[in-house]
Short mmCIF file of N, CA and C in Angstrom, two decimals:
data_model
loop_
_atom_site.label_atom_id
_atom_site.label_comp_id
_atom_site.label_asym_id
_atom_site.label_seq_id
_atom_site.Cartn_x
_atom_site.Cartn_y
_atom_site.Cartn_z
N MET A 25 0.68 -1.27 -0.22
CA MET A 25 -0.40 -0.04 -0.08
C MET A 25 1.17 1.02 -0.06
N GLU A 26 0.55 2.09 -1.00
CA GLU A 26 1.22 3.41 -0.86
C GLU A 26 1.36 4.60 0.69
N PRO A 27 2.67 5.03 0.26
CA PRO A 27 2.54 5.01 2.60
C PRO A 27 1.54 6.22 2.16
N THR A 28 1.39 7.40 1.23
CA THR A 28 -0.02 8.56 1.48
C THR A 28 -1.80 7.82 1.57
N GLU A 29 -1.69 6.18 0.55
CA GLU A 29 -2.57 6.19 0.94
C GLU A 29 -3.02 5.48 2.42
N GLN A 30 -1.43 5.35 3.32
CA GLN A 30 -2.21 4.04 4.80
C GLN A 30 -2.16 5.52 5.19
N ASN A 31 -1.55 7.06 5.16
CA ASN A 31 -1.55 7.85 5.63
C ASN A 31 -3.27 8.33 5.66
N LEU A 32 -3.70 7.78 4.47
CA LEU A 32 -5.01 8.79 3.88
C LEU A 32 -5.97 7.67 4.96
N LEU A 33 -5.84 6.27 5.38
CA LEU A 33 -6.49 5.81 5.76
C LEU A 33 -7.05 5.59 7.34
N ASN A 34 -5.63 6.00 8.02
CA ASN A 34 -5.23 6.20 9.24
C ASN A 34 -6.20 7.28 9.57
N LEU A 35 -6.00 9.05 8.61
CA LEU A 35 -6.77 10.48 8.69
C LEU A 35 -8.33 9.38 9.14
N LEU A 36 -8.61 8.65 7.56
CA LEU A 36 -9.50 8.75 8.30
C LEU A 36 -10.12 7.96 8.71
N ALA A 37 -9.72 7.00 9.59
CA ALA A 37 -9.90 6.23 11.25
C ALA A 37 -10.31 6.92 11.85
N SER A 38 -9.57 8.32 11.74
CA SER A 38 -9.73 8.91 13.23
C SER A 38 -11.18 9.91 12.59
N GLY A 39 -11.77 9.64 11.71
CA GLY A 39 -13.22 10.41 10.81
C GLY A 39 -12.44 12.07 9.94
N ASP A 40 -12.06 12.49 9.30
CA ASP A 40 -10.99 13.54 8.34
C ASP A 40 -11.52 13.39 7.83
N ASN A 41 -12.46 14.21 7.31
CA ASN A 41 -13.57 14.28 6.18
C ASN A 41 -12.72 14.58 4.78
N THR A 42 -11.55 15.69 5.17
CA THR A 42 -10.35 15.45 4.43
C THR A 42 -9.93 14.19 3.14
N ALA A 43 -9.31 13.74 4.18
CA ALA A 43 -8.91 11.99 3.37
C ALA A 43 -10.11 11.28 2.99
N PHE A 44 -11.07 11.42 3.36
CA PHE A 44 -12.05 10.11 3.05
C PHE A 44 -12.08 11.04 1.49
N GLU A 45 -12.13 12.04 1.25
CA GLU A 45 -12.58 13.18 0.14
C GLU A 45 -11.74 12.87 -1.20
N SER A 46 -10.24 12.71 -0.54
CA SER A 46 -9.81 12.32 -1.85
C SER A 46 -9.53 11.12 -2.05
N LEU A 47 -9.54 10.14 -0.25
CA LEU A 47 -9.80 8.93 -1.35
C LEU A 47 -10.57 8.50 -2.45
N PHE A 48 -11.49 9.11 -2.29
CA PHE A 48 -12.96 9.23 -2.76
C PHE A 48 -13.03 10.07 -3.93
N LYS A 49 -12.13 11.03 -4.53
CA LYS A 49 -11.67 11.57 -5.65
C LYS A 49 -10.48 10.79 -6.64
N ALA A 50 -10.22 10.70 -5.79
CA ALA A 50 -8.12 9.58 -6.69
C ALA A 50 -9.31 8.19 -7.32
N HIS A 51 -10.28 7.52 -7.21
CA HIS A 51 -10.82 6.26 -7.38
C HIS A 51 -11.94 6.13 -7.53
N PHE A 52 -12.54 7.10 -7.11
CA PHE A 52 -14.40 6.86 -7.94
C PHE A 52 -14.57 6.59 -9.25
N LYS A 53 -13.64 7.66 -10.76
CA LYS A 53 -13.67 7.39 -11.93
C LYS A 53 -13.68 6.11 -12.12
N SER A 54 -12.29 5.19 -11.76
CA SER A 54 -12.03 4.10 -12.23
C SER A 54 -12.94 2.82 -12.22
N LEU A 55 -13.41 3.23 -10.63
CA LEU A 55 -14.52 2.50 -10.23
C LEU A 55 -15.38 2.65 -10.37
N HIS A 56 -15.95 3.46 -11.06
CA HIS A 56 -17.21 3.76 -12.01
C HIS A 56 -17.15 3.28 -12.66
N GLY A 57 -16.33 2.99 -14.02
CA GLY A 57 -16.17 2.33 -15.01
C GLY A 57 -16.40 1.52 -14.46
N TYR A 58 -15.75 0.49 -13.89
CA TYR A 58 -15.53 -0.71 -13.68
C TYR A 58 -16.88 -1.68 -13.11
N ALA A 59 -18.29 -0.57 -12.38
CA ALA A 59 -19.15 -1.13 -12.20
C ALA A 59 -20.44 -0.62 -13.30
N ILE A 60 -20.04 -0.44 -13.55
CA ILE A 60 -20.98 0.05 -15.94
C ILE A 60 -20.66 -0.68 -16.34
N GLY A 61 -19.70 -1.66 -16.35
CA GLY A 61 -18.90 -3.07 -17.55
C GLY A 61 -19.99 -3.89 -16.37
N LEU A 62 -19.83 -4.49 -15.11
CA LEU A 62 -20.57 -5.17 -14.53
C LEU A 62 -22.30 -4.83 -14.55
N LEU A 63 -22.60 -3.48 -14.67
CA LEU A 63 -24.42 -2.95 -14.33
C LEU A 63 -24.50 -3.44 -15.87
N GLN A 64 -23.52 -2.23 -16.83
CA GLN A 64 -24.83 -1.79 -18.12
C GLN A 64 -25.07 -0.82 -17.69
N ASP A 65 -25.11 -0.23 -16.98
CA ASP A 65 -26.02 0.83 -16.73
C ASP A 65 -25.23 1.90 -16.03
N GLU A 66 -25.61 3.64 -15.73
CA GLU A 66 -23.69 4.02 -15.32
C GLU A 66 -24.54 4.72 -14.23
N SER A 67 -25.99 5.43 -14.07
CA SER A 67 -26.97 5.65 -12.84
C SER A 67 -26.30 4.57 -11.83
N THR A 68 -26.74 3.71 -12.30
CA THR A 68 -26.32 2.32 -10.79
C THR A 68 -25.57 1.69 -10.45
N ALA A 69 -24.56 1.55 -11.83
CA ALA A 69 -22.45 1.87 -11.51
C ALA A 69 -22.59 3.15 -10.65
N GLU A 70 -22.72 4.38 -10.62
CA GLU A 70 -22.17 5.20 -10.16
C GLU A 70 -23.29 5.11 -8.37
N GLU A 71 -24.25 5.02 -8.29
CA GLU A 71 -24.66 4.34 -6.72
C GLU A 71 -24.12 3.61 -5.80
N MET A 72 -23.66 2.60 -7.52
CA MET A 72 -22.80 1.24 -5.87
C MET A 72 -22.10 1.71 -5.67
N VAL A 73 -20.69 2.65 -6.55
CA VAL A 73 -19.69 3.06 -5.92
C VAL A 73 -19.60 3.96 -4.71
N GLN A 74 -20.98 4.18 -4.83
CA GLN A 74 -21.39 5.36 -3.31
C GLN A 74 -21.50 5.15 -2.53
N GLN A 75 -22.28 3.86 -2.61
CA GLN A 75 -23.08 2.84 -1.38
C GLN A 75 -21.61 2.68 -1.89
N VAL A 76 -20.62 2.46 -1.97
CA VAL A 76 -19.03 1.43 -1.25
C VAL A 76 -18.77 2.36 -0.95
N PHE A 77 -18.31 3.61 -0.69
CA PHE A 77 -17.64 4.64 -0.28
C PHE A 77 -18.43 5.22 1.15
N PHE A 78 -19.71 5.26 1.30
CA PHE A 78 -20.75 5.42 2.17
C PHE A 78 -20.36 4.06 4.03
N LYS A 79 -20.39 2.88 3.02
CA LYS A 79 -20.44 1.89 3.88
C LYS A 79 -18.86 2.37 4.51
N ILE A 80 -17.86 2.25 3.99
CA ILE A 80 -16.31 2.44 3.99
C ILE A 80 -16.27 3.74 4.99
N TRP A 81 -16.87 4.73 5.30
CA TRP A 81 -16.94 5.93 5.57
C TRP A 81 -18.10 5.08 7.16
N GLU A 82 -19.07 4.42 6.98
CA GLU A 82 -19.55 4.63 8.38
C GLU A 82 -18.93 3.52 9.19
N ARG A 83 -17.55 2.67 9.03
CA ARG A 83 -17.07 1.36 9.03
C ARG A 83 -15.76 1.93 9.26
N ARG A 84 -15.49 3.02 8.92
CA ARG A 84 -14.03 3.83 9.26
C ARG A 84 -13.21 3.45 10.00
N GLN A 85 -13.75 3.28 12.05
CA GLN A 85 -12.72 2.45 12.50
C GLN A 85 -12.51 1.73 12.61
N ARG A 86 -13.13 0.87 12.16
CA ARG A 86 -12.91 -0.81 12.29
C ARG A 86 -12.66 -1.34 10.81
N LEU A 87 -12.53 -0.99 9.60
CA LEU A 87 -11.91 -0.72 8.35
C LEU A 87 -10.66 -1.96 8.43
N LYS A 88 -10.53 -2.99 8.14
CA LYS A 88 -8.85 -3.15 8.01
C LYS A 88 -8.48 -3.95 6.61
N VAL A 89 -7.95 -3.16 5.95
CA VAL A 89 -6.50 -3.04 4.91
C VAL A 89 -5.70 -4.06 4.46
N HIS A 90 -6.14 -5.95 4.04
CA HIS A 90 -4.84 -6.39 3.93
C HIS A 90 -4.49 -6.28 3.09
N THR A 91 -4.84 -6.20 2.07
CA THR A 91 -4.34 -5.78 0.00
C THR A 91 -4.25 -4.56 0.14
N SER A 92 -3.77 -4.50 -1.30
CA SER A 92 -4.27 -2.87 -1.29
C SER A 92 -5.01 -2.41 -1.33
N PHE A 93 -5.22 -0.72 -0.57
CA PHE A 93 -6.84 0.17 -0.99
C PHE A 93 -7.68 -0.13 -2.14
N LYS A 94 -6.56 -0.12 -3.35
CA LYS A 94 -6.97 -0.45 -4.28
C LYS A 94 -7.82 -1.60 -5.12
N ALA A 95 -7.45 -3.04 -4.43
CA ALA A 95 -7.90 -3.70 -5.07
C ALA A 95 -8.95 -4.30 -3.19
N PHE A 96 -8.83 -3.70 -2.18
CA PHE A 96 -10.08 -3.93 -1.29
C PHE A 96 -11.62 -3.44 -2.29
N LEU A 97 -11.02 -1.86 -2.82
CA LEU A 97 -12.11 -0.87 -2.92
C LEU A 97 -12.69 -1.58 -4.44
N TYR A 98 -11.99 -2.89 -5.46
CA TYR A 98 -12.57 -3.32 -6.82
C TYR A 98 -13.24 -4.67 -5.89
N ARG A 99 -13.38 -4.91 -4.86
CA ARG A 99 -13.42 -6.24 -4.50
C ARG A 99 -15.15 -5.74 -4.04
N ALA A 100 -15.25 -4.77 -3.13
CA ALA A 100 -15.99 -4.15 -2.88
C ALA A 100 -17.20 -3.36 -3.56
N VAL A 101 -16.22 -3.03 -4.71
CA VAL A 101 -17.34 -2.62 -5.57
C VAL A 101 -18.70 -4.12 -6.36
N HIS A 102 -17.15 -4.51 -6.37
CA HIS A 102 -17.75 -5.90 -7.15
C HIS A 102 -18.98 -7.25 -6.70
N ASN A 103 -18.50 -6.76 -5.41
CA ASN A 103 -19.57 -6.89 -4.38
C ASN A 103 -20.54 -6.77 -3.98
N GLU A 104 -20.66 -5.66 -4.79
CA GLU A 104 -21.51 -4.07 -4.62
C GLU A 104 -22.83 -4.68 -5.66
N CYS A 105 -22.50 -5.03 -6.72
CA CYS A 105 -22.71 -5.52 -7.56
C CYS A 105 -23.53 -6.58 -7.86
N ILE A 106 -22.57 -6.84 -7.72
CA ILE A 106 -24.17 -8.61 -7.71
C ILE A 106 -24.69 -8.46 -6.87
N ASN A 107 -23.78 -7.83 -5.34
CA ASN A 107 -25.56 -8.15 -4.92
C ASN A 107 -27.02 -7.91 -5.01
N PHE A 108 -26.60 -6.23 -5.64
CA PHE A 108 -27.81 -5.33 -6.41
C PHE A 108 -28.07 -6.19 -7.29
N LEU A 109 -27.15 -7.42 -8.48
CA LEU A 109 -28.02 -8.11 -9.28
C LEU A 109 -28.93 -9.72 -8.32
N LYS A 110 -28.43 -9.65 -7.69
CA LYS A 110 -28.85 -10.20 -7.28
C LYS A 110 -30.47 -10.40 -6.05
N GLN A 111 -30.61 -9.06 -6.11
CA GLN A 111 -31.39 -9.03 -5.58
C GLN A 111 -32.42 -8.38 -7.10
N LEU A 112 -31.72 -7.84 -8.29
CA LEU A 112 -33.10 -8.02 -9.04
C LEU A 112 -33.19 -9.13 -9.15
N GLN A 113 -32.83 -9.51 -9.57
CA GLN A 113 -32.96 -11.37 -10.17
C GLN A 113 -34.63 -12.28 -8.68
N ASN A 114 -33.76 -11.25 -7.63
CA ASN A 114 -34.66 -12.35 -6.83
C ASN A 114 -35.86 -11.25 -6.92
N LYS A 115 -35.57 -10.02 -6.64
CA LYS A 115 -37.69 -9.47 -7.79
C LYS A 115 -38.06 -9.54 -9.29
N ALA A 116 -37.45 -9.96 -9.97
CA ALA A 116 -38.10 -10.64 -11.57
C ALA A 116 -38.84 -11.54 -11.27
N LYS A 117 -37.83 -12.71 -9.95
CA LYS A 117 -38.64 -13.86 -9.48
C LYS A 117 -39.77 -14.20 -8.83
N TYR A 118 -40.26 -12.73 -8.24
CA TYR A 118 -40.46 -12.96 -7.32
C TYR A 118 -41.99 -12.45 -8.19
N ARG A 119 -41.90 -11.49 -8.83
CA ARG A 119 -42.66 -11.28 -10.27
C ARG A 119 -43.52 -12.14 -10.94
N GLY A 120 -42.48 -12.94 -11.16
CA GLY A 120 -43.12 -14.01 -11.35
C GLY A 120 -44.35 -14.43 -10.99
N TYR A 121 -43.61 -14.63 -9.83
CA TYR A 121 -44.57 -15.88 -8.81
C TYR A 121 -46.10 -14.94 -8.39
N MET A 122 -46.08 -13.45 -8.33
CA MET A 122 -46.43 -12.91 -8.00
C MET A 122 -47.70 -13.22 -9.18
N GLN A 123 -47.46 -13.12 -10.81
CA GLN A 123 -48.14 -12.76 -12.34
C GLN A 123 -49.04 -13.99 -12.03
N HIS A 124 -47.92 -15.37 -11.46
CA HIS A 124 -48.45 -16.56 -11.94
C HIS A 124 -49.40 -16.44 -10.76
N ALA A 125 -49.49 -16.51 -9.19
CA ALA A 125 -50.95 -16.42 -8.62
C ALA A 125 -51.84 -15.45 -9.59
N GLN A 126 -51.47 -14.40 -9.95
CA GLN A 126 -52.63 -13.69 -9.65
C GLN A 126 -52.80 -14.22 -11.18
N ARG A 127 -53.14 -15.15 -11.95
CA ARG A 127 -53.23 -15.63 -13.40
C ARG A 127 -54.55 -16.84 -12.55
N GLN A 128 -53.55 -17.25 -11.61
CA GLN A 128 -54.30 -18.83 -11.47
C GLN A 128 -55.32 -18.22 -10.20
N ASN A 129 -55.28 -16.48 -9.02
CA ASN A 129 -56.52 -16.83 -8.70
C ASN A 129 -57.49 -16.15 -10.20
N MET A 130 -56.96 -15.51 -10.57
CA MET A 130 -58.14 -15.40 -11.62
C MET A 130 -58.91 -15.79 -12.92
N PHE A 131 -58.12 -18.10 -13.22
CA PHE A 131 -59.07 -18.74 -13.46
C PHE A 131 -59.53 -19.29 -12.49
N THR A 132 -59.68 -19.43 -11.21
CA THR A 132 -60.37 -20.12 -10.24
C THR A 132 -61.53 -19.47 -9.85
N GLN A 133 -61.34 -17.85 -9.72
CA GLN A 133 -61.92 -17.33 -9.77
C GLN A 133 -63.07 -17.18 -11.29
N ASN A 134 -62.95 -17.20 -12.56
CA ASN A 134 -63.40 -17.52 -13.96
C ASN A 134 -64.43 -18.75 -13.22
N VAL A 135 -63.06 -19.50 -12.74
CA VAL A 135 -64.36 -20.97 -12.68
C VAL A 135 -65.49 -21.00 -12.10
N GLU A 136 -64.69 -20.62 -10.86
CA GLU A 136 -66.37 -21.16 -9.57
C GLU A 136 -66.72 -19.49 -10.11
N ALA A 137 -67.46 -18.84 -11.27
CA ALA A 137 -67.88 -17.52 -10.95
C ALA A 137 -68.90 -18.66 -12.89
N GLY A 138 -68.33 -19.42 -13.39
CA GLY A 138 -68.77 -20.43 -13.97
C GLY A 138 -69.80 -21.14 -13.19
N MET A 139 -68.90 -21.32 -12.71
CA MET A 139 -70.33 -22.25 -11.98
C MET A 139 -71.26 -21.83 -11.15
N GLU A 140 -70.84 -21.05 -10.79
CA GLU A 140 -71.95 -20.28 -10.38
C GLU A 140 -73.27 -20.10 -10.92
N ALA A 141 -73.00 -19.48 -12.17
CA ALA A 141 -73.52 -19.09 -12.70
C ALA A 141 -74.76 -20.30 -13.79
N ALA A 142 -74.01 -21.42 -13.32
CA ALA A 142 -75.05 -22.97 -14.00
C ALA A 142 -75.62 -23.29 -13.02
N GLU A 143 -75.18 -23.14 -11.73
CA GLU A 143 -75.56 -23.91 -11.12
C GLU A 143 -77.28 -22.67 -10.54
N LEU A 144 -76.89 -21.00 -10.49
CA LEU A 144 -78.00 -20.16 -10.80
C LEU A 144 -79.11 -20.70 -12.27
N SER A 145 -78.13 -20.79 -13.44
CA SER A 145 -78.83 -21.10 -14.62
C SER A 145 -80.20 -22.47 -14.49
N ARG A 146 -79.28 -23.51 -13.28
CA ARG A 146 -79.95 -24.73 -13.24
C ARG A 146 -81.36 -24.13 -12.06
N ARG A 147 -81.06 -23.93 -11.38
CA ARG A 147 -82.51 -23.26 -10.41
C ARG A 147 -82.77 -22.77 -10.77
N LEU A 148 -82.73 -21.76 -11.53
CA LEU A 148 -83.92 -20.50 -12.16
C LEU A 148 -84.97 -21.61 -13.43
N GLN A 149 -84.21 -22.86 -14.58
CA GLN A 149 -84.58 -23.11 -14.77
C GLN A 149 -85.47 -25.01 -13.84
N LEU A 150 -85.10 -24.31 -12.45
CA LEU A 150 -85.76 -25.25 -12.08
C LEU A 150 -87.67 -24.23 -11.48
N ALA A 151 -86.84 -23.92 -11.31
CA ALA A 151 -87.71 -22.89 -10.61
C ALA A 151 -88.91 -22.33 -11.75
N ILE A 152 -88.29 -21.24 -12.92
CA ILE A 152 -90.17 -21.61 -13.90
C ILE A 152 -90.53 -22.64 -14.16
N GLY A 153 -90.33 -24.00 -14.00
CA GLY A 153 -90.37 -25.03 -14.27
C GLY A 153 -92.11 -25.04 -13.83
N GLU A 154 -91.55 -25.15 -12.44
CA GLU A 154 -92.63 -24.59 -10.93
C GLU A 154 -94.02 -24.21 -11.33
N LEU A 155 -93.52 -22.54 -12.21
CA LEU A 155 -94.72 -22.08 -12.50
C LEU A 155 -95.47 -22.25 -13.23
N PRO A 156 -96.54 -21.31 -12.44
CA PRO A 156 -98.22 -22.12 -13.06
C PRO A 156 -97.98 -21.81 -14.13
N GLU A 157 -98.24 -22.84 -15.78
CA GLU A 157 -98.03 -23.04 -16.57
C GLU A 157 -97.91 -21.36 -17.79
N GLN A 158 -99.37 -20.92 -17.82
CA GLN A 158 -99.36 -19.70 -18.40
C GLN A 158 -98.11 -18.27 -17.55
N CYS A 159 -98.49 -18.47 -16.37
CA CYS A 159 -97.10 -17.32 -16.01
C CYS A 159 -95.62 -18.24 -16.75
N GLY A 160 -95.20 -18.64 -16.87
CA GLY A 160 -93.87 -19.18 -16.67
C GLY A 160 -93.86 -19.17 -18.70
N LEU A 161 -95.22 -19.83 -19.11
CA LEU A 161 -94.47 -19.17 -20.80
C LEU A 161 -94.78 -17.61 -20.92
N ILE A 162 -95.34 -17.35 -20.36
CA ILE A 162 -95.15 -15.45 -20.55
C ILE A 162 -94.22 -14.74 -20.22
N PHE A 163 -93.35 -16.03 -19.05
CA PHE A 163 -92.79 -15.04 -18.65
C PHE A 163 -91.14 -15.99 -19.33
N CYS A 164 -91.31 -16.09 -19.86
CA CYS A 164 -89.86 -17.46 -20.54
C CYS A 164 -89.96 -16.01 -22.45
N LEU A 165 -91.63 -16.38 -22.35
CA LEU A 165 -91.57 -14.76 -23.67
C LEU A 165 -91.40 -13.83 -23.27
N SER A 166 -91.34 -13.27 -22.25
CA SER A 166 -90.64 -11.62 -22.30
C SER A 166 -89.08 -12.19 -22.59
N ARG A 167 -88.39 -13.10 -21.06
CA ARG A 167 -87.60 -12.40 -21.23
C ARG A 167 -86.91 -13.53 -21.89
N PHE A 168 -86.81 -14.45 -22.23
CA PHE A 168 -85.49 -15.04 -22.83
C PHE A 168 -85.91 -15.25 -24.61
N GLU A 169 -87.34 -15.46 -24.54
CA GLU A 169 -87.28 -14.36 -26.13
C GLU A 169 -87.91 -12.48 -26.74
N GLU A 170 -87.63 -12.25 -25.26
CA GLU A 170 -87.31 -11.29 -25.36
C GLU A 170 -88.93 -10.09 -26.27
N LEU A 171 -89.47 -10.88 -26.28
CA LEU A 171 -90.63 -10.25 -27.15
C LEU A 171 -91.36 -9.60 -25.86
N LYS A 172 -92.32 -8.05 -26.04
CA LYS A 172 -93.14 -6.90 -25.41
C LYS A 172 -93.88 -7.31 -25.36
N TYR A 173 -94.69 -6.62 -24.40
CA TYR A 173 -96.03 -6.58 -23.85
C TYR A 173 -96.77 -7.04 -24.51
N ARG A 174 -96.95 -6.30 -25.62
CA ARG A 174 -98.39 -6.26 -26.10
C ARG A 174 -98.26 -7.85 -27.84
N GLU A 175 -96.68 -8.00 -27.64
CA GLU A 175 -96.67 -9.07 -29.03
C GLU A 175 -96.86 -10.51 -28.03
N ILE A 176 -96.67 -10.35 -27.10
CA ILE A 176 -97.06 -11.20 -25.85
C ILE A 176 -98.40 -11.60 -25.96
N ALA A 177 -99.27 -10.63 -26.28
CA ALA A 177 -100.73 -10.30 -25.14
C ALA A 177 -101.42 -10.58 -27.21
N VAL A 178 -101.47 -10.15 -27.90
CA VAL A 178 -100.63 -10.61 -29.48
C VAL A 178 -101.26 -12.51 -29.52
N LYS A 179 -100.06 -12.59 -29.15
CA LYS A 179 -99.80 -13.56 -28.95
C LYS A 179 -100.73 -15.28 -29.45
N LEU A 180 -100.91 -14.65 -27.69
CA LEU A 180 -101.64 -15.71 -26.45
C LEU A 180 -102.58 -15.14 -26.41
N GLY A 181 -103.46 -14.45 -27.64
CA GLY A 181 -105.16 -13.83 -27.62
C GLY A 181 -105.53 -13.31 -25.99
N ILE A 182 -104.58 -12.60 -25.15
CA ILE A 182 -104.89 -11.66 -23.74
C ILE A 182 -104.63 -10.61 -24.31
N SER A 183 -104.99 -9.81 -22.39
CA SER A 183 -104.92 -8.51 -22.96
C SER A 183 -103.18 -8.12 -21.97
N VAL A 184 -103.23 -6.92 -22.27
CA VAL A 184 -102.07 -5.69 -21.93
C VAL A 184 -101.29 -6.99 -20.34
N LYS A 185 -102.69 -6.53 -19.74
CA LYS A 185 -102.76 -6.08 -18.93
C LYS A 185 -102.93 -7.68 -17.49
N THR A 186 -103.05 -8.55 -18.58
CA THR A 186 -102.16 -10.11 -18.26
C THR A 186 -101.01 -10.24 -18.26
N VAL A 187 -101.35 -9.72 -19.01
CA VAL A 187 -99.10 -10.57 -19.17
C VAL A 187 -98.24 -9.63 -18.61
N GLU A 188 -99.51 -7.77 -17.71
CA GLU A 188 -98.12 -7.53 -16.69
C GLU A 188 -98.16 -8.65 -15.71
N ALA A 189 -98.95 -8.76 -15.34
CA ALA A 189 -99.90 -8.76 -14.40
C ALA A 189 -98.87 -10.44 -14.19
N GLN A 190 -98.83 -11.71 -14.79
CA GLN A 190 -98.61 -12.85 -15.16
C GLN A 190 -96.93 -12.46 -14.33
N VAL A 191 -96.19 -12.05 -15.17
CA VAL A 191 -94.46 -11.24 -15.66
C VAL A 191 -94.12 -10.27 -14.36
N THR A 192 -95.20 -10.08 -13.20
CA THR A 192 -95.54 -8.89 -11.98
C THR A 192 -94.91 -10.22 -11.10
N LYS A 193 -96.59 -11.10 -10.84
CA LYS A 193 -96.22 -12.56 -10.25
C LYS A 193 -94.99 -13.63 -10.49
N ALA A 194 -94.58 -14.74 -11.53
CA ALA A 194 -93.55 -15.11 -11.81
C ALA A 194 -92.14 -14.25 -11.00
N MET A 195 -92.03 -13.01 -11.54
CA MET A 195 -90.83 -12.44 -10.40
C MET A 195 -91.49 -13.10 -9.33
N LYS A 196 -91.70 -13.18 -8.52
CA LYS A 196 -92.69 -12.71 -7.27
C LYS A 196 -91.97 -14.07 -7.34
N LEU A 197 -92.36 -14.65 -7.27
CA LEU A 197 -92.75 -16.15 -7.19
C LEU A 197 -91.36 -16.69 -7.64
N LEU A 198 -90.42 -16.23 -8.35
CA LEU A 198 -88.58 -16.50 -8.97
C LEU A 198 -88.26 -15.86 -7.48
N LYS A 199 -88.20 -14.69 -6.98
CA LYS A 199 -87.57 -14.21 -6.73
C LYS A 199 -87.74 -15.18 -5.10
N LYS A 200 -88.68 -15.34 -4.25
CA LYS A 200 -88.89 -15.86 -3.46
C LYS A 200 -87.95 -17.83 -3.88
N LYS A 201 -88.44 -18.97 -4.77
CA LYS A 201 -87.77 -19.77 -4.80
C LYS A 201 -86.31 -19.51 -5.06
N LEU A 202 -85.72 -18.61 -6.13
CA LEU A 202 -84.74 -18.14 -6.10
C LEU A 202 -83.46 -17.84 -4.52
N ALA A 203 -84.34 -17.17 -3.70
CA ALA A 203 -83.48 -16.27 -2.08
C ALA A 203 -83.21 -15.25 -2.69
N LEU A 204 -83.59 -14.41 -4.01
CA LEU A 204 -82.96 -12.96 -4.21
C LEU A 204 -83.03 -12.61 -3.86
#
């Protein structure tokens, strides 16, 4: 290790801001270039190098450099970048898992909704079958064949008021039977 860097590290350990700034300025540019090579993103690389220097400042009193300070910094930046990439990978896996879970949930909801609709349709058909004959016929013509009350009255030879009354009666009975 160069004597000046050793002196700067000793000053850094005692909390000297100027020593920290000197070390930062001396190594930032090359470390930033190295991090860009690893991450392929300039701003993230800058963030990783700054994070390394932040950790150095936080741990300045306990900092032990057994190799050259430059090698120490490169290893620290390398580790910071690898950890960042692992976090990205984990986030991507989590997003994939969540998207899969959401698709499964939507599929389950669609299946359940389909089953509920089929059950409701079955119950409705049974309930319509239990209506008085003319009441059921008028209801079906109104709701399923979408005929107007006047058209039903003409088709069955009854009054429009009778059609209205029978549809109202059918609705009341079906609501009771289906508990809607």
